[in-house]
mmCIF file of C-alpha atoms in Angstrom:
data_model
loop_
_atom_site.group_PDB
_atom_site.id
_atom_site.type_symbol
_atom_site.label_atom_id
_atom_site.label_comp_id
_atom_site.label_asym_id
_atom_site.label_seq_id
_atom_site.Cartn_x
_atom_site.Cartn_y
_atom_site.Cartn_z
ATOM 1 C CA MET A 1 -1.266 -4.918 -53.062
ATOM 2 C CA LEU A 2 -0.481 -8.520 -52.501
ATOM 3 C CA TYR A 3 -1.018 -9.347 -56.011
ATOM 4 C CA THR A 4 1.030 -6.506 -57.654
ATOM 5 C CA SER A 5 3.748 -5.997 -54.822
ATOM 6 C CA GLN A 6 3.687 -2.350 -55.147
ATOM 7 C CA ARG A 7 4.158 0.634 -52.879
ATOM 8 C CA ARG A 8 0.971 2.781 -51.250
ATOM 9 C CA SER A 9 2.079 5.498 -53.467
ATOM 10 C CA ASP A 10 1.696 3.481 -56.452
ATOM 11 C CA MET A 11 -1.480 1.552 -55.537
ATOM 12 C CA VAL A 12 -3.512 4.742 -54.778
ATOM 13 C CA ARG A 13 -2.761 6.131 -58.474
ATOM 14 C CA MET A 14 -4.212 2.757 -59.906
ATOM 15 C CA GLY A 15 -7.172 2.487 -61.746
ATOM 16 C CA ARG A 16 -8.852 0.884 -64.814
ATOM 17 C CA GLN A 17 -7.197 3.109 -67.412
ATOM 18 C CA HIS A 18 -4.177 1.097 -66.425
ATOM 19 C CA VAL A 19 -5.680 -2.164 -67.157
ATOM 20 C CA GLY A 20 -5.361 -4.011 -70.276
ATOM 21 C CA GLY A 21 -4.337 -7.081 -72.127
ATOM 22 C CA GLY A 22 -4.489 -9.082 -68.746
ATOM 23 C CA ARG A 23 -1.951 -6.646 -67.285
ATOM 24 C CA ILE A 24 -2.011 -3.746 -65.220
ATOM 25 C CA LYS A 25 0.682 -0.901 -65.899
ATOM 26 C CA VAL A 26 2.335 0.727 -63.305
ATOM 27 C CA VAL A 27 5.029 3.711 -63.727
ATOM 28 C CA GLN A 28 6.495 3.618 -59.846
ATOM 29 C CA LEU A 29 6.795 6.940 -58.475
ATOM 30 C CA LYS A 30 9.932 6.495 -56.358
ATOM 31 C CA THR A 31 11.850 4.651 -59.426
ATOM 32 C CA ARG A 32 10.026 5.555 -62.549
ATOM 33 C CA ALA A 33 10.378 1.913 -63.259
ATOM 34 C CA GLU A 34 7.519 1.052 -65.933
ATOM 35 C CA LEU A 35 5.987 -2.424 -65.166
ATOM 36 C CA TRP A 36 3.542 -4.482 -67.077
ATOM 37 C CA ILE A 37 2.196 -7.029 -64.277
ATOM 38 C CA PRO A 38 0.086 -10.009 -65.149
ATOM 39 C CA ILE A 39 -3.234 -9.644 -63.589
ATOM 40 C CA HIS A 40 -3.579 -12.356 -60.906
ATOM 41 C CA PRO A 41 -6.957 -14.112 -60.782
ATOM 42 C CA ARG A 42 -7.852 -12.849 -57.184
ATOM 43 C CA LEU A 43 -6.657 -9.242 -58.273
ATOM 44 C CA ALA A 44 -9.120 -9.501 -61.393
ATOM 45 C CA GLN A 45 -11.979 -10.423 -59.070
ATOM 46 C CA ALA A 46 -11.022 -7.473 -56.796
ATOM 47 C CA ILE A 47 -11.033 -5.132 -60.172
ATOM 48 C CA THR A 48 -14.570 -6.362 -61.139
ATOM 49 C CA ALA A 49 -15.911 -5.571 -57.799
ATOM 50 C CA VAL A 50 -14.842 -2.195 -57.425
ATOM 51 C CA PRO A 51 -17.422 0.448 -58.884
ATOM 52 C CA ALA A 52 -16.193 1.807 -62.123
ATOM 53 C CA ASP A 53 -17.262 5.410 -61.087
ATOM 54 C CA HIS A 54 -13.921 6.458 -60.174
ATOM 55 C CA LEU A 55 -10.733 6.759 -61.847
ATOM 56 C CA GLU A 56 -8.937 5.268 -59.142
ATOM 57 C CA PHE A 57 -9.399 1.840 -57.718
ATOM 58 C CA LEU A 58 -8.942 3.206 -53.760
ATOM 59 C CA VAL A 59 -10.963 5.765 -52.865
ATOM 60 C CA THR A 60 -12.069 7.117 -49.513
ATOM 61 C CA GLN A 61 -15.534 7.198 -47.811
ATOM 62 C CA TYR A 62 -16.038 10.530 -49.656
ATOM 63 C CA GLY A 63 -15.230 8.988 -52.965
ATOM 64 C CA ARG A 64 -11.993 10.781 -53.426
ATOM 65 C CA PRO A 65 -8.741 9.297 -54.280
ATOM 66 C CA PHE A 66 -6.640 8.460 -51.463
ATOM 67 C CA THR A 67 -3.306 9.856 -50.749
ATOM 68 C CA ALA A 68 -0.628 7.584 -49.880
ATOM 69 C CA ASN A 69 -0.335 8.489 -46.236
ATOM 70 C CA GLY A 70 -3.979 8.586 -45.923
ATOM 71 C CA PHE A 71 -4.262 5.220 -47.651
ATOM 72 C CA GLY A 72 -1.497 3.756 -45.075
ATOM 73 C CA ASN A 73 -3.689 5.195 -42.162
ATOM 74 C CA CYS A 74 -6.853 3.708 -43.442
ATOM 75 C CA PHE A 75 -5.341 0.598 -43.984
ATOM 76 C CA ARG A 76 -3.591 0.762 -40.328
ATOM 77 C CA ASP A 77 -6.863 1.583 -38.595
ATOM 78 C CA ARG A 78 -8.787 -1.180 -40.425
ATOM 79 C CA CYS A 79 -5.674 -3.786 -39.310
ATOM 80 C CA ASP A 80 -6.193 -2.545 -35.510
ATOM 81 C CA LYS A 81 -10.001 -2.779 -35.765
ATOM 82 C CA ALA A 82 -9.727 -6.497 -36.710
ATOM 83 C CA GLY A 83 -6.884 -7.405 -34.013
ATOM 84 C CA LEU A 84 -4.289 -7.228 -36.720
ATOM 85 C CA LYS A 85 -1.492 -5.046 -35.063
ATOM 86 C CA HIS A 86 1.376 -6.694 -36.543
ATOM 87 C CA CYS A 87 0.016 -5.913 -40.328
ATOM 88 C CA SER A 88 0.527 -3.130 -42.676
ATOM 89 C CA ALA A 89 0.225 -2.069 -46.060
ATOM 90 C CA HIS A 90 3.823 -2.349 -46.652
ATOM 91 C CA GLY A 91 3.768 -5.731 -45.002
ATOM 92 C CA LEU A 92 1.669 -6.921 -47.991
ATOM 93 C CA ARG A 93 4.549 -5.842 -50.344
ATOM 94 C CA LYS A 94 7.111 -7.633 -48.028
ATOM 95 C CA ALA A 95 4.775 -10.829 -48.058
ATOM 96 C CA ALA A 96 4.456 -10.715 -51.700
ATOM 97 C CA THR A 97 8.129 -10.683 -52.238
ATOM 98 C CA ARG A 98 8.774 -13.269 -49.649
ATOM 99 C CA GLN A 99 6.441 -15.485 -51.418
ATOM 100 C CA MET A 100 8.153 -15.442 -54.339
ATOM 101 C CA VAL A 101 11.398 -16.059 -53.010
ATOM 102 C CA GLU A 102 10.022 -18.845 -51.249
ATOM 103 C CA LEU A 103 8.987 -20.070 -54.439
ATOM 104 C CA GLY A 104 12.307 -20.150 -55.673
ATOM 105 C CA LEU A 105 12.288 -17.269 -58.176
ATOM 106 C CA SER A 106 15.234 -15.564 -59.398
ATOM 107 C CA ASN A 107 16.014 -12.056 -58.418
ATOM 108 C CA GLN A 108 15.433 -10.886 -61.909
ATOM 109 C CA LEU A 109 11.910 -12.521 -61.841
ATOM 110 C CA ILE A 110 10.943 -10.711 -58.608
ATOM 111 C CA LYS A 111 12.389 -7.420 -59.657
ATOM 112 C CA SER A 112 10.149 -7.868 -62.603
ATOM 113 C CA ILE A 113 7.006 -7.509 -60.455
ATOM 114 C CA THR A 114 8.046 -5.322 -57.775
ATOM 115 C CA GLY A 115 10.398 -2.698 -59.508
ATOM 116 C CA HIS A 116 13.086 -3.052 -57.249
ATOM 117 C CA VAL A 117 16.364 -1.962 -59.104
ATOM 118 C CA THR A 118 19.195 -3.930 -57.391
ATOM 119 C CA ASP A 119 19.611 -7.243 -55.663
ATOM 120 C CA PRO A 120 20.332 -6.084 -52.549
ATOM 121 C CA GLU A 121 17.009 -4.218 -52.344
ATOM 122 C CA VAL A 122 15.245 -7.695 -53.081
ATOM 123 C CA SER A 123 17.533 -9.602 -50.576
ATOM 124 C CA HIS A 124 16.371 -7.042 -47.694
ATOM 125 C CA TYR A 125 12.975 -8.767 -48.116
ATOM 126 C CA ALA A 126 14.080 -12.181 -48.706
ATOM 127 C CA GLU A 127 15.585 -12.022 -45.314
ATOM 128 C CA ALA A 128 11.984 -12.799 -44.232
ATOM 129 C CA ALA A 129 11.531 -15.621 -46.446
ATOM 130 C CA ASN A 130 10.381 -18.646 -44.535
ATOM 131 C CA GLN A 131 13.766 -20.383 -42.979
ATOM 132 C CA LYS A 132 11.844 -23.820 -42.570
ATOM 133 C CA LEU A 133 10.706 -23.927 -45.947
ATOM 134 C CA ARG A 134 13.781 -22.802 -47.414
ATOM 135 C CA ALA A 135 15.578 -25.801 -45.411
ATOM 136 C CA ASP A 136 13.252 -28.349 -46.082
ATOM 137 C CA LYS A 137 13.955 -27.740 -50.016
ATOM 138 C CA ALA A 138 17.729 -27.616 -49.417
ATOM 139 C CA MET A 139 17.651 -31.086 -47.540
ATOM 140 C CA ALA A 140 15.096 -32.304 -50.241
ATOM 141 C CA ALA A 141 17.841 -31.478 -52.702
ATOM 142 C CA LEU A 142 20.175 -33.095 -50.925
ATOM 143 C CA ILE A 143 18.390 -36.261 -50.432
ATOM 144 C CA GLU A 144 17.831 -36.618 -54.192
ATOM 145 C CA TRP A 145 21.321 -35.776 -54.957
ATOM 146 C CA GLU A 146 22.286 -38.734 -52.597
ATOM 147 C CA ILE A 147 19.867 -41.347 -54.192
ATOM 148 C CA ALA A 148 21.170 -40.307 -57.770
ATOM 149 C CA ASN A 149 24.753 -40.499 -56.667
ATOM 150 C CA PRO A 150 24.862 -43.363 -53.906
ATOM 151 C CA ILE A 151 28.525 -43.894 -53.297
ATOM 152 C CA SER A 152 29.572 -40.156 -53.323
ATOM 153 C CA GLY A 153 29.021 -37.330 -51.276
ATOM 154 C CA LEU A 154 28.425 -37.615 -47.638
ATOM 155 C CA ALA A 155 26.905 -41.421 -47.991
ATOM 156 C CA LYS A 156 30.762 -42.459 -48.609
ATOM 157 C CA ASN A 157 31.810 -40.427 -45.446
ATOM 158 C CA SER A 158 29.544 -41.991 -42.743
ATOM 159 C CA ASP A 159 32.626 -43.087 -40.627
ATOM 160 C CA ASN A 160 33.930 -39.877 -40.255
ATOM 161 C CA HIS A 161 31.014 -38.940 -37.927
ATOM 162 C CA LEU A 162 29.684 -35.998 -40.433
ATOM 163 C CA GLN A 163 26.100 -37.276 -39.663
#
């Protein structure tokens, strides 16, 4: 889920038949958006590790495909057993989106992976982006600009107590 940023309703339907040309095809259940997501190297390793005897990648202990709710419940149980009560399947979608925001990717690029339709939908996830990281990037950009423009900007206003 972390490397596709998809909903669990879409994850439980994915299988080898959706993989080709270094991408995984997703037709989202909720929005009907058709996405061709490049396969991250770690996702490629996970796909290779999954036995090829099932149509879907995610199956129950009985070899049957998960339902979205069944997968969510199983994920929740495993997180609880691992002492990760704050984690969830949906949290991986949120984390993947947050990471793309922290990398400074545009909403258009993020939507090409997540399948979100509108910018406000992406912004909902972006709110969770690391504030410290964004502040560091903003300050670094300001410092870089001031070095390139030593006589302008805040540097020339040092007498008016803006610092």
